[in-house]
Short mmCIF file of C-alpha atoms in Angstrom, two decimals:
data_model
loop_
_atom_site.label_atom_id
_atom_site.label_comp_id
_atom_site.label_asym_id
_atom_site.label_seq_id
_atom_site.Cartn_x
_atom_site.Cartn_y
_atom_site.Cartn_z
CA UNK A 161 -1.59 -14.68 -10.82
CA UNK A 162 -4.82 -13.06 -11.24
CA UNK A 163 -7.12 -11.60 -8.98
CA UNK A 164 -10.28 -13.12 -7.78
CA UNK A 165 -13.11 -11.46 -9.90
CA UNK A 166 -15.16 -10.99 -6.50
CA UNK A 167 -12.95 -9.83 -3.99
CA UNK A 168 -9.92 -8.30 -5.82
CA UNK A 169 -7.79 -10.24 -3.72
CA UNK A 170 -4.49 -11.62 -4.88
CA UNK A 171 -4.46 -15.67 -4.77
CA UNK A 172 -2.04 -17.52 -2.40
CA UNK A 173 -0.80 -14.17 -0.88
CA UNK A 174 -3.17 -14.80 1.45
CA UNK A 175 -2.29 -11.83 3.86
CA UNK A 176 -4.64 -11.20 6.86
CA UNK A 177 -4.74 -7.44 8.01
CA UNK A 178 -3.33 -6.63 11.74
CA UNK A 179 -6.14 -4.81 13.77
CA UNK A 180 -5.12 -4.07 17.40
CA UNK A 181 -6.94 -1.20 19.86
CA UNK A 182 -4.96 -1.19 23.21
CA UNK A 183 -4.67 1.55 26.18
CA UNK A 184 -0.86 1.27 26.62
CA UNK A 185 1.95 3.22 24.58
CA UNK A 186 2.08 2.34 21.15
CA UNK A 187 6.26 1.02 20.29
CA UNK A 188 5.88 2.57 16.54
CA UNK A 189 9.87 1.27 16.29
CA UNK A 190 8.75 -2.35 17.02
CA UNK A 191 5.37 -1.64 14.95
CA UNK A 192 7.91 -0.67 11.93
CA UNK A 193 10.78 -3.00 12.81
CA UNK A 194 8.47 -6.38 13.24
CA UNK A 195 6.71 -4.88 9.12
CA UNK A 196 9.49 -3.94 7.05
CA UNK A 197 11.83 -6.09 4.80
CA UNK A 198 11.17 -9.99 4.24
CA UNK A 199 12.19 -10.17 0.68
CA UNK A 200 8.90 -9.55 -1.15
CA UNK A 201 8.59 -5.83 0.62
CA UNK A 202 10.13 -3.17 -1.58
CA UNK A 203 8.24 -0.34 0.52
CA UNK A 204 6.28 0.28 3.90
CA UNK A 205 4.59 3.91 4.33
CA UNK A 206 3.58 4.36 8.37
CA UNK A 207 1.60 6.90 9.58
CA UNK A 208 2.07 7.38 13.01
CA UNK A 209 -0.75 10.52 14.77
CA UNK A 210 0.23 11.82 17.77
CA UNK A 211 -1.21 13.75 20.18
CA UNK A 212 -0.61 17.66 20.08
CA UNK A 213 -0.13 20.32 22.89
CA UNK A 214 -2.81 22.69 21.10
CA UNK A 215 0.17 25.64 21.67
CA UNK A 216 0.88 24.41 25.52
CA UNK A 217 -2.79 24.51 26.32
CA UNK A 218 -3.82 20.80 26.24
CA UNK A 219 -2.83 18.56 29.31
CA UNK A 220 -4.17 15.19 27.63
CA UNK A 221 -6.74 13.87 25.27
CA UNK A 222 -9.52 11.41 26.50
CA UNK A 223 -10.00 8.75 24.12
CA UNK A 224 -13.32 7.22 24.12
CA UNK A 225 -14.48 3.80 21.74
CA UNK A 226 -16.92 1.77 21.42
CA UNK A 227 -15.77 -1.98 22.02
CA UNK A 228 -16.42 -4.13 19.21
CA UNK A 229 -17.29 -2.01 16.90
CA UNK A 230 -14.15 0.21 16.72
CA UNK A 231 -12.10 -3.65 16.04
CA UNK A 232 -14.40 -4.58 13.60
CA UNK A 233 -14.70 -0.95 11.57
CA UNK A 234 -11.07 -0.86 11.39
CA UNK A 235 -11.12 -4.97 10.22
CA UNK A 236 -13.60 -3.60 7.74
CA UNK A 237 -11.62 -0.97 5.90
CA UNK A 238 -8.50 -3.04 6.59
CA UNK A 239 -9.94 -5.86 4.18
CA UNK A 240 -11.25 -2.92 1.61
CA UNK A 241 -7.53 -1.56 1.49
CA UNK A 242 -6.14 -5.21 0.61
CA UNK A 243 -8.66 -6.11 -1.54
CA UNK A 244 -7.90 -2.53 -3.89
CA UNK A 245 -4.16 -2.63 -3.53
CA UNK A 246 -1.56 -5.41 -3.70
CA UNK A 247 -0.29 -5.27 -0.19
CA UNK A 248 2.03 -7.44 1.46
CA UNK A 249 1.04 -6.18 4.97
CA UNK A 250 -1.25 -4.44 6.54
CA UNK A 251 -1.71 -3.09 9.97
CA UNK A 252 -3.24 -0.49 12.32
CA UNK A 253 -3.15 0.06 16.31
CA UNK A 254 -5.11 2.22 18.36
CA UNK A 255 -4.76 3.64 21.68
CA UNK A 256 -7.82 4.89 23.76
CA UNK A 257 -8.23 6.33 27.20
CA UNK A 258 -5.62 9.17 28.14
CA UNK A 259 -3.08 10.05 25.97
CA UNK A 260 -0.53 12.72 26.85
CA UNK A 261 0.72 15.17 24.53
CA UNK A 262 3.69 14.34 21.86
CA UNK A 263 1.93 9.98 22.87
CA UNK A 264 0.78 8.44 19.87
CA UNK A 265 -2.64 7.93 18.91
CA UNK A 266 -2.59 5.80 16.33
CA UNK A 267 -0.36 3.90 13.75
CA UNK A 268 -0.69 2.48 10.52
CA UNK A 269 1.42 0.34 8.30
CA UNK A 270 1.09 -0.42 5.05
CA UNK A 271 4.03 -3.00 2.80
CA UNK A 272 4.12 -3.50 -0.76
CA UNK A 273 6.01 -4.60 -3.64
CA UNK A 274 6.06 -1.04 -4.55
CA UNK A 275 5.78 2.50 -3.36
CA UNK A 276 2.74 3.94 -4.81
CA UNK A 277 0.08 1.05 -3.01
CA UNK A 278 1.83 1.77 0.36
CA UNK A 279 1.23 5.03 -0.08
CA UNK A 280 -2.29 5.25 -1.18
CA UNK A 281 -3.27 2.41 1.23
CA UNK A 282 -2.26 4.11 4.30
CA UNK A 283 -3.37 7.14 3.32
CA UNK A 284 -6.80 5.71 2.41
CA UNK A 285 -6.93 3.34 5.74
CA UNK A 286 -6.32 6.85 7.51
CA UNK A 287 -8.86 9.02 5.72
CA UNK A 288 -11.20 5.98 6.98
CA UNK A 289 -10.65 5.35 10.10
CA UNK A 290 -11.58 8.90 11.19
CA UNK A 291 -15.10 8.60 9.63
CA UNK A 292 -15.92 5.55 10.57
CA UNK A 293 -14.42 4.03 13.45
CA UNK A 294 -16.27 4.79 16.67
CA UNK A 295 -13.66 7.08 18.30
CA UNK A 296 -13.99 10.08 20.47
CA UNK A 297 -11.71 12.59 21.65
CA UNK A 298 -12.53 14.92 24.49
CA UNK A 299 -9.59 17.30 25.94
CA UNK A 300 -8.39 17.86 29.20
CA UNK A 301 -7.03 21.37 29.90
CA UNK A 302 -3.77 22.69 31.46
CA UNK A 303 -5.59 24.47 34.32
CA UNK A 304 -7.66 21.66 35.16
CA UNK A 305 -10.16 21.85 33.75
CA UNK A 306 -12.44 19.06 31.25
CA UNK A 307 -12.31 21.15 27.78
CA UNK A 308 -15.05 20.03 25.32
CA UNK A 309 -14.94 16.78 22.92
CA UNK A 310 -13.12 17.88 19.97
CA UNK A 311 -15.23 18.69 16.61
CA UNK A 312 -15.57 16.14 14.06
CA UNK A 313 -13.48 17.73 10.56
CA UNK A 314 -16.42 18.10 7.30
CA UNK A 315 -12.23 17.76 5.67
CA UNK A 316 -12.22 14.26 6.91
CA UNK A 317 -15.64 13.58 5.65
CA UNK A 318 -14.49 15.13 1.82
CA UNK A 319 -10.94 13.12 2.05
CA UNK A 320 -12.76 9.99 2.67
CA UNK A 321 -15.48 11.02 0.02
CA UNK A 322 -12.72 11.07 -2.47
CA UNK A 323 -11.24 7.42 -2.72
CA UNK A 324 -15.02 7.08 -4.45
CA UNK A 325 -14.35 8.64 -7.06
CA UNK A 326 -10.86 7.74 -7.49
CA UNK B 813 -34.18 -3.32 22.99
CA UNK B 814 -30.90 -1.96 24.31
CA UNK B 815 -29.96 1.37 23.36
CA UNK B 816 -26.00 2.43 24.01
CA UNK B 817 -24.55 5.72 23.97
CA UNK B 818 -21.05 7.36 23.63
CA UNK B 819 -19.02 10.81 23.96
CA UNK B 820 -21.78 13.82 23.99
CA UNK B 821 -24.54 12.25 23.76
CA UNK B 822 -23.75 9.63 26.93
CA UNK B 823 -23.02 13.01 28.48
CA UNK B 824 -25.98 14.44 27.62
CA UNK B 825 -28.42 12.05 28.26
CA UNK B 826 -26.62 10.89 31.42
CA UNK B 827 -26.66 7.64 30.87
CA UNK B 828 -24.21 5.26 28.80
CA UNK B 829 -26.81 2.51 27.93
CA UNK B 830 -30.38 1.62 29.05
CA UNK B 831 -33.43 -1.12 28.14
CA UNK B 832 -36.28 0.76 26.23
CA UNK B 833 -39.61 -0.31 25.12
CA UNK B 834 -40.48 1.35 22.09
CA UNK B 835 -44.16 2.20 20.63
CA UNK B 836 -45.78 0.93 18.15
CA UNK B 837 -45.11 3.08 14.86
CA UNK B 838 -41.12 3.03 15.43
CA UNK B 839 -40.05 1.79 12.39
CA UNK B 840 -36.60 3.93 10.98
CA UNK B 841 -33.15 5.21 13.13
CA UNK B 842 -35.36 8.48 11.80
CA UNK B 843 -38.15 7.54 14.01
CA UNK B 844 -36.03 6.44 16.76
CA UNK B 845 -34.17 9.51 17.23
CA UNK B 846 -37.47 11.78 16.97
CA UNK B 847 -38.92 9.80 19.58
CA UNK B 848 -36.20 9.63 22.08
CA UNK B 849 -35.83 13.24 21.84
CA UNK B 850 -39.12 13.76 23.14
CA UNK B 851 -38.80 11.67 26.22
CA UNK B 852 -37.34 14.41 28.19
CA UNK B 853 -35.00 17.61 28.37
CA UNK B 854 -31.24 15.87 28.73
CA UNK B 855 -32.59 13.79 25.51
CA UNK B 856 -33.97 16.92 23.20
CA UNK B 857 -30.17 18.03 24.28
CA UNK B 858 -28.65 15.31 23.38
CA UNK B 859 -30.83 14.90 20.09
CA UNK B 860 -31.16 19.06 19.29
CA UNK B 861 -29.94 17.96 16.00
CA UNK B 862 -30.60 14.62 14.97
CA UNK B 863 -29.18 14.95 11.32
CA UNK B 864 -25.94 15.33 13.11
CA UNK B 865 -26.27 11.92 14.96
CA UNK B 866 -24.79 8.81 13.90
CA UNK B 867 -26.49 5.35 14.49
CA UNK B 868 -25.19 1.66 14.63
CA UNK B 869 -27.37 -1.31 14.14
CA UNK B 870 -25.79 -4.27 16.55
CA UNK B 871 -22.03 -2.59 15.81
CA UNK B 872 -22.68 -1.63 12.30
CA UNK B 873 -23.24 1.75 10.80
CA UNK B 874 -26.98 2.75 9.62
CA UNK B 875 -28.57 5.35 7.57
CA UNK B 876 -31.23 7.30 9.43
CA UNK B 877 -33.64 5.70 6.96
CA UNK B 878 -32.87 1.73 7.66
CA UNK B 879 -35.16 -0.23 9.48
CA UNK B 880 -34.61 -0.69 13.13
CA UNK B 881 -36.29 -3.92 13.07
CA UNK B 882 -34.31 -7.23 14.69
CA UNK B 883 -31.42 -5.23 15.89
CA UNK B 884 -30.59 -6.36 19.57
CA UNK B 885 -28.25 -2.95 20.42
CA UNK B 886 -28.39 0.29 19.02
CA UNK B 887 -25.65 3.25 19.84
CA UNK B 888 -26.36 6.86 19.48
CA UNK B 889 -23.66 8.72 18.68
CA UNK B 890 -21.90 11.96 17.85
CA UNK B 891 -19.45 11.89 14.52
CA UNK B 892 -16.23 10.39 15.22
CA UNK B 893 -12.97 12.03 15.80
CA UNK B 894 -10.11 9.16 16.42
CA UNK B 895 -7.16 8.35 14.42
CA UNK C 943 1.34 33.79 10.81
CA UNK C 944 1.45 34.25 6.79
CA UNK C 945 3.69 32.62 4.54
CA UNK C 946 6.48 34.24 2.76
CA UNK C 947 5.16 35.46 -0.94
CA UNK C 948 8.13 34.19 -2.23
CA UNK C 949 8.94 30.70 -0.61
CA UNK C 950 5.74 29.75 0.69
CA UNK C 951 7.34 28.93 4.16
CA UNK C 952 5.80 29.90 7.48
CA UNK C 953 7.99 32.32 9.25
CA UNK C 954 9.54 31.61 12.07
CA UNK C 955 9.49 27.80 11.79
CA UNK C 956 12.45 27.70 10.82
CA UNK C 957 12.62 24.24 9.91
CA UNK C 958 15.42 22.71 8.00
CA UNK C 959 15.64 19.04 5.83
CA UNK C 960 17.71 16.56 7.44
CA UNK C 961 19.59 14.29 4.64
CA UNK C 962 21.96 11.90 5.17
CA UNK C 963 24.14 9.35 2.85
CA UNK C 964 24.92 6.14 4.41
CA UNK C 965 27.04 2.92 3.79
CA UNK C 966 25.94 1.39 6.72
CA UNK C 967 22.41 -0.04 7.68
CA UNK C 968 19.76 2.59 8.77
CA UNK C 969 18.23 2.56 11.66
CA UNK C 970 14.66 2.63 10.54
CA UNK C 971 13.22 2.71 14.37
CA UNK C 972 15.42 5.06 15.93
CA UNK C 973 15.13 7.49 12.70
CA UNK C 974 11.56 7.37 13.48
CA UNK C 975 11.96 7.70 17.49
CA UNK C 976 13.72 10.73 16.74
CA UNK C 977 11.41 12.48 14.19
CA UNK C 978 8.05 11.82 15.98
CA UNK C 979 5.84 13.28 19.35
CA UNK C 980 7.23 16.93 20.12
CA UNK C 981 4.03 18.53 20.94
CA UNK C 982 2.76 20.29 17.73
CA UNK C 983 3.40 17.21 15.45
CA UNK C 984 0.11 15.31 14.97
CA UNK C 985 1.29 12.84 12.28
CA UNK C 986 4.34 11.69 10.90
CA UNK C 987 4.35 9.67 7.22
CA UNK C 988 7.69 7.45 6.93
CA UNK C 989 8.73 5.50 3.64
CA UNK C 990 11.12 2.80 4.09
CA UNK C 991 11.97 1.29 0.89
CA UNK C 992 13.74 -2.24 0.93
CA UNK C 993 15.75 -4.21 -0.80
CA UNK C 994 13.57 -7.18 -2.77
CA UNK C 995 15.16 -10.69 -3.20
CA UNK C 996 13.01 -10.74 -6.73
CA UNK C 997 11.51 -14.26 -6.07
CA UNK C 998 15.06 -15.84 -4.32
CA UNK C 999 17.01 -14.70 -7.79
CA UNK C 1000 18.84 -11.52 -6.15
CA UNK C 1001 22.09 -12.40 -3.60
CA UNK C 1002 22.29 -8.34 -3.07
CA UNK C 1003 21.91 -4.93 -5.09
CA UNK C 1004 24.89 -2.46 -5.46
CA UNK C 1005 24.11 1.41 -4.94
CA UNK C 1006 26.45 3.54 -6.92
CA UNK C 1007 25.84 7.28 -6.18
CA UNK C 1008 27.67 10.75 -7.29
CA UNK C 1009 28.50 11.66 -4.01
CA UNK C 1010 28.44 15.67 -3.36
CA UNK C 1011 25.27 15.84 -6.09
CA UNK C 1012 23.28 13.29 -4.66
CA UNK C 1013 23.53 14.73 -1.24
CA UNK C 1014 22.62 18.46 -3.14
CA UNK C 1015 19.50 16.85 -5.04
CA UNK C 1016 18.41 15.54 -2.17
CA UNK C 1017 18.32 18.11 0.18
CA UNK C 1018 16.85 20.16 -3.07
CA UNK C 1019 14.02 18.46 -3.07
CA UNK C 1020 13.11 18.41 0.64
CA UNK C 1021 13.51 22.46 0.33
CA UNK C 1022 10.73 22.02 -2.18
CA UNK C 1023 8.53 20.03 0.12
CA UNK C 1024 9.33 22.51 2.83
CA UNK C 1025 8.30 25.20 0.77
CA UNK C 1026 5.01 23.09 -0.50
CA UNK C 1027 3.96 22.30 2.54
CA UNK C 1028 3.88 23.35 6.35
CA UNK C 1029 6.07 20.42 7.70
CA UNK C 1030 7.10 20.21 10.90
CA UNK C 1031 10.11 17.80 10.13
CA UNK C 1032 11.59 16.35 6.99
CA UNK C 1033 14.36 13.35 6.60
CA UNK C 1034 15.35 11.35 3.89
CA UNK C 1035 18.59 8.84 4.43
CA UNK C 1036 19.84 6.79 1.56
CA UNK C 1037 21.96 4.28 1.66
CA UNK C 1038 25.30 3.26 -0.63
CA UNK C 1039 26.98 0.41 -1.21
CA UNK C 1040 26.04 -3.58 -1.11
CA UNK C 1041 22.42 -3.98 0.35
CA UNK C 1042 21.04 -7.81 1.07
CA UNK C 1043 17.96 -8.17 0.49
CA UNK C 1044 15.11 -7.48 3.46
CA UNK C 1045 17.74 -4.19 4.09
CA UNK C 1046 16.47 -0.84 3.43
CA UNK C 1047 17.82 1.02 1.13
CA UNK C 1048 16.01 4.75 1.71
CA UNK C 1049 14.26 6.18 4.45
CA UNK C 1050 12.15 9.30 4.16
CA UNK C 1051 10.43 10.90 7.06
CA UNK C 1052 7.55 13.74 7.29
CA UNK C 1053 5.61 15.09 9.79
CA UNK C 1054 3.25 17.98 10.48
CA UNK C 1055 0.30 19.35 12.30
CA UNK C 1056 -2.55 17.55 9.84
CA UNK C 1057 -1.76 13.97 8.00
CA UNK C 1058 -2.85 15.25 4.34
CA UNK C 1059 0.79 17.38 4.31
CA UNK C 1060 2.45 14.12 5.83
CA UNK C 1061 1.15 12.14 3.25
CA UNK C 1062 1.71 14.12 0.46
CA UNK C 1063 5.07 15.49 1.40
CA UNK C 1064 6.55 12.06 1.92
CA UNK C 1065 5.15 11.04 -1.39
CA UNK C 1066 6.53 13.41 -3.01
CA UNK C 1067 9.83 13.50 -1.98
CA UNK C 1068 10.40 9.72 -2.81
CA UNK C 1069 8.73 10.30 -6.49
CA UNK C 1070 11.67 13.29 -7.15
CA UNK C 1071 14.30 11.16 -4.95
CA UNK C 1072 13.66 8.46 -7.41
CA UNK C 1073 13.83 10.70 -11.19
CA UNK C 1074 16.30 13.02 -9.47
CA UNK C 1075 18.70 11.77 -7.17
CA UNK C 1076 21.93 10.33 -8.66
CA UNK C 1077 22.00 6.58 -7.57
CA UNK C 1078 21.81 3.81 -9.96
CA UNK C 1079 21.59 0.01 -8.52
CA UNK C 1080 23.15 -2.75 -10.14
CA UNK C 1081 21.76 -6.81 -9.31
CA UNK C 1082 23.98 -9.57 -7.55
CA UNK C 1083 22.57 -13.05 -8.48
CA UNK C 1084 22.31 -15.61 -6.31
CA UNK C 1085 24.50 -17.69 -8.93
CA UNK C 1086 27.14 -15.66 -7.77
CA UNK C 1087 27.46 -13.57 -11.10
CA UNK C 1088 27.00 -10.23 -11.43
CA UNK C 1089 23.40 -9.31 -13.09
CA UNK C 1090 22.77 -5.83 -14.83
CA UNK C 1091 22.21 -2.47 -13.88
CA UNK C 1092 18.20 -1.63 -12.55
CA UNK C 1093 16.69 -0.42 -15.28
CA UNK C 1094 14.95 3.12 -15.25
CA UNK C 1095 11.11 3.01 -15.32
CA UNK C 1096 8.85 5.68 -16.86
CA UNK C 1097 6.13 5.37 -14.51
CA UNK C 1098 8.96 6.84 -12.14
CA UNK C 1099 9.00 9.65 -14.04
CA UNK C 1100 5.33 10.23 -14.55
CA UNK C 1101 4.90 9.67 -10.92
CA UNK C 1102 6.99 12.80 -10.57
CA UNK C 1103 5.71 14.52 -13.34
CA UNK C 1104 2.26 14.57 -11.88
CA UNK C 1105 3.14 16.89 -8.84
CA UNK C 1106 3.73 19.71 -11.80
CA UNK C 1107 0.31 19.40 -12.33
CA UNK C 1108 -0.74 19.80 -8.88
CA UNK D 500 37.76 19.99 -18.78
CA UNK D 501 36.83 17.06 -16.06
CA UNK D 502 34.34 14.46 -16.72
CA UNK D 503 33.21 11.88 -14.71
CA UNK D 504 30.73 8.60 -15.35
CA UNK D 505 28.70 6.40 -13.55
CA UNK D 506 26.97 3.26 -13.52
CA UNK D 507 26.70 1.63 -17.46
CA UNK D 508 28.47 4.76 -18.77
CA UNK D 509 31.38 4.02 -16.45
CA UNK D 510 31.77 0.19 -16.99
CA UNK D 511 31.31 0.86 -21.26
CA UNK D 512 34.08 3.95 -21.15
CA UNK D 513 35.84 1.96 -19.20
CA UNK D 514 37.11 4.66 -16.89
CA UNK D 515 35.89 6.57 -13.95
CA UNK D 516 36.94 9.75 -15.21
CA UNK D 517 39.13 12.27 -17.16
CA UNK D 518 40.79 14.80 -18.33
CA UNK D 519 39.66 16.00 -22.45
CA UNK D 520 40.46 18.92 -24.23
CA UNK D 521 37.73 20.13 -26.45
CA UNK D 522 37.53 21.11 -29.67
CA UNK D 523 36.50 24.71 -30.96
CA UNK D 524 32.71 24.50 -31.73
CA UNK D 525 31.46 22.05 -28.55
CA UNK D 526 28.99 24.54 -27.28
CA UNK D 527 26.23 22.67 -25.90
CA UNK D 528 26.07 19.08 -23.75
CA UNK D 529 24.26 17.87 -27.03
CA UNK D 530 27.48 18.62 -29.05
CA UNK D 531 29.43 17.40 -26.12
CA UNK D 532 27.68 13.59 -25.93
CA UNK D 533 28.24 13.50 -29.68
CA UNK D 534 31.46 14.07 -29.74
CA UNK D 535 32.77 11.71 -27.24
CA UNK D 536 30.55 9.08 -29.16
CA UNK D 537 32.93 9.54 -32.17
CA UNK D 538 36.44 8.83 -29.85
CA UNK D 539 35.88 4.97 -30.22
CA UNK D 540 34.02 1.94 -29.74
CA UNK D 541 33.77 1.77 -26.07
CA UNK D 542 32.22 5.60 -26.57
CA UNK D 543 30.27 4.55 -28.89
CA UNK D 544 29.01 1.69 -26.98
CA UNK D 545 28.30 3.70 -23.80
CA UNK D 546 26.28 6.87 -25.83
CA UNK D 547 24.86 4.21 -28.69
CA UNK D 548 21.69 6.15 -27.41
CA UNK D 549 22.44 9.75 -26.32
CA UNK D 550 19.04 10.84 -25.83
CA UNK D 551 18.79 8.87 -22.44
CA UNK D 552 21.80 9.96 -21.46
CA UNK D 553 21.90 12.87 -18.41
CA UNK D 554 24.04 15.41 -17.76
CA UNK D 555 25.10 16.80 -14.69
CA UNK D 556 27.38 20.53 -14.74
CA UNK D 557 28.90 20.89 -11.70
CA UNK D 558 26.47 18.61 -10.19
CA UNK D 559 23.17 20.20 -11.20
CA UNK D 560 21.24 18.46 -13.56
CA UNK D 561 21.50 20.01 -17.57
CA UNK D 562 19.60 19.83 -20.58
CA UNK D 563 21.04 18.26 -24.01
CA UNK D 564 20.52 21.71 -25.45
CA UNK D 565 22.46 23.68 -22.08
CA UNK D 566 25.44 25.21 -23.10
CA UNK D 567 28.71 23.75 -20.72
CA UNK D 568 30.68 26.51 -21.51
CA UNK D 569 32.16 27.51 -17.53
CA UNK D 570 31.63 24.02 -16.06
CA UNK D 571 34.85 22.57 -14.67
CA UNK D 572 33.16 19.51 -14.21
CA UNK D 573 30.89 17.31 -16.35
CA UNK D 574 28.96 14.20 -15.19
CA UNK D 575 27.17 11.69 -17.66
CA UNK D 576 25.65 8.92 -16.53
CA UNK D 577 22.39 6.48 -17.00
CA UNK D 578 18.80 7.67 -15.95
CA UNK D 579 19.19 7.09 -12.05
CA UNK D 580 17.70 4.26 -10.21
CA UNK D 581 17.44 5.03 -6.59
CA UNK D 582 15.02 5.16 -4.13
#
């Protein structure tokens, strides 16, 4: 097989990424257990981020999106991860409104014939989706009250930087 | 044209979308942004720092330099923080 | 809180590897149920490496391993990523004996309070795991005979060589 | 002294494991490999290529040029294939 000159892409594999943003619980066991195996598959990396307590002092996160565009930017750097590695699938699901601590936020999957695409491909659909899908995250306190919206990372903005030069 | 906002800046300006006519002379996301942020104090709060502000053209990202023209909905909004 | 001069570790953490041999199937979902959440754990990176069926040729592979060294080399390495990074949880399971293929074979698990130490722990634990730990696989073929034994690759080893460099 | 072997090395010796007494002068795993290459064809067959060949001394991984005097067990076996 060789790759399409244009688009990178693998012919006949013909794999479609999985983009899904919902406001129930995430099942990252049925995420993994409906990815993995299926012959071709010799690894899947996940990343599953979760929500954390902030040391005790975080009742919830507020997750905030912008419809449309938060399906489509993930679509987007969904197709750019299967177009640069040889995956075999390719998925990512996430939540918005309120999320409790130790919930999950988000999950990613990515399958390939071997190890070292999974791995880069998840990492890189992560290090994109936090700099350019249109999420917010504001906190909610454990005395009540509404904390601020939490600080976009200049770190994200370098890890993301980096798959350009790679 | 339809302007839409999110997180801080929806706070800010205190509302989460709204119908504007814009002026002549409104040509960039650069000239947008300078313009709203004179159209009152919740927007120069919103706007303080408009390097800082991200901009999508009809659900696509924009540089503060591309051309506003033809695009039916523009959002205003802070850097993201999901995932 | 500053790490140990010697070990790198955070004190009071605390945190030990968990690493298992296996002859029976592994429970990719509930090893990941288990490991995520907990409050200060915002992302968890999981490898699950399967069994291929090599395009319909392979009937099943055979996992020989040293047992009492493979278990140490293991659980070596996962002290290194400990040490390496500020993980919150580390797991690697391996399994033994006749695999079919779509089966896993290995699981490893990492989490921590930032995805960059997920990432890079899980990585590489599976690039030592692979140079390191004392299993060697041996093909079934469809046509019922017995094919030969998996060969090494060098890319495994400068996959693992790179981290020296790091 | 105790070795063991695995995988290819096994199935060529031909056994699992066993019991050899050593001559004077094997000091290191180097000398050791090229010794039991010389005790006959199925040896021979199995180390044809001793420089791929690890070592393990009481199940921690050795050099060719590590010296096995105090190990009470020896493992040689193929590069490993797991994962």
């Amino acid at each position: 097989m060789t790759a399409d000159a244009n688009t990178g892409r693998q012919p006949g594999l013909q794999i479609e990424p999985e983009v899904r943003i919902e406001t129930g619980r995430i099942d990252i066991a049925a995420e993994i257990a409906s990815m993995g195996g299926g012959g071709a598959i010799g690894g899947l990396v996940t990343f599953s981020g979760y929500c954390r307590d902030e040391g005790g002092r975080l009742s919830a996160l507020e997750l905030e999106h912008y419809p449309g565009m938060a399906e489509r930017e993930i679509a987007g750097i969904a197709w750019q991860a299967l177009e640069r590695w040889p995956l075999l699938a390719c998925r990512a699901v996430h939540r918005t409104g309120r999320i409790l601590p130790g919930e999950e936020i988000v999950f990613v999957g990515c399958a390939a014939e071997h190890r070292h695409a999974a791995f880069e491909a998840a990492s890189f659909l992560m290090d994109f989706l936090k700099t350019r899908a249109p999420f917010w995250k504001r906190e909610h306190l454990k005395d009540g009250s509404t904390g601020g919206w939490v600080e976009h990372k200049d770190t994200d903005d370098l890890a993301a930087d980096k798959w350009h030069r790679l | 044209m339809k302007l839409v906002y999110f997180a801080w800046v929806k706070e800010r300006i205190g509302v989460a979308e709204e119908q504007v006519e814009l002026p002549a002379g409104i040509i960039t996301v650069f000239d947008l942004l300078h313009w709203l942020k004179g159209r009152g104090a919740n927007y120069e709060a919103a706007l303080q720092a408009p390097e800082i502000i991200r901009v999508a053209l009809d659900k696509e990202h924009a540089d503060h330099s591309d051309p506003i023209a033809g695009a039916s909905e523009i959002a205003i909004f802070p850097p993201m923080t999901g995932g």
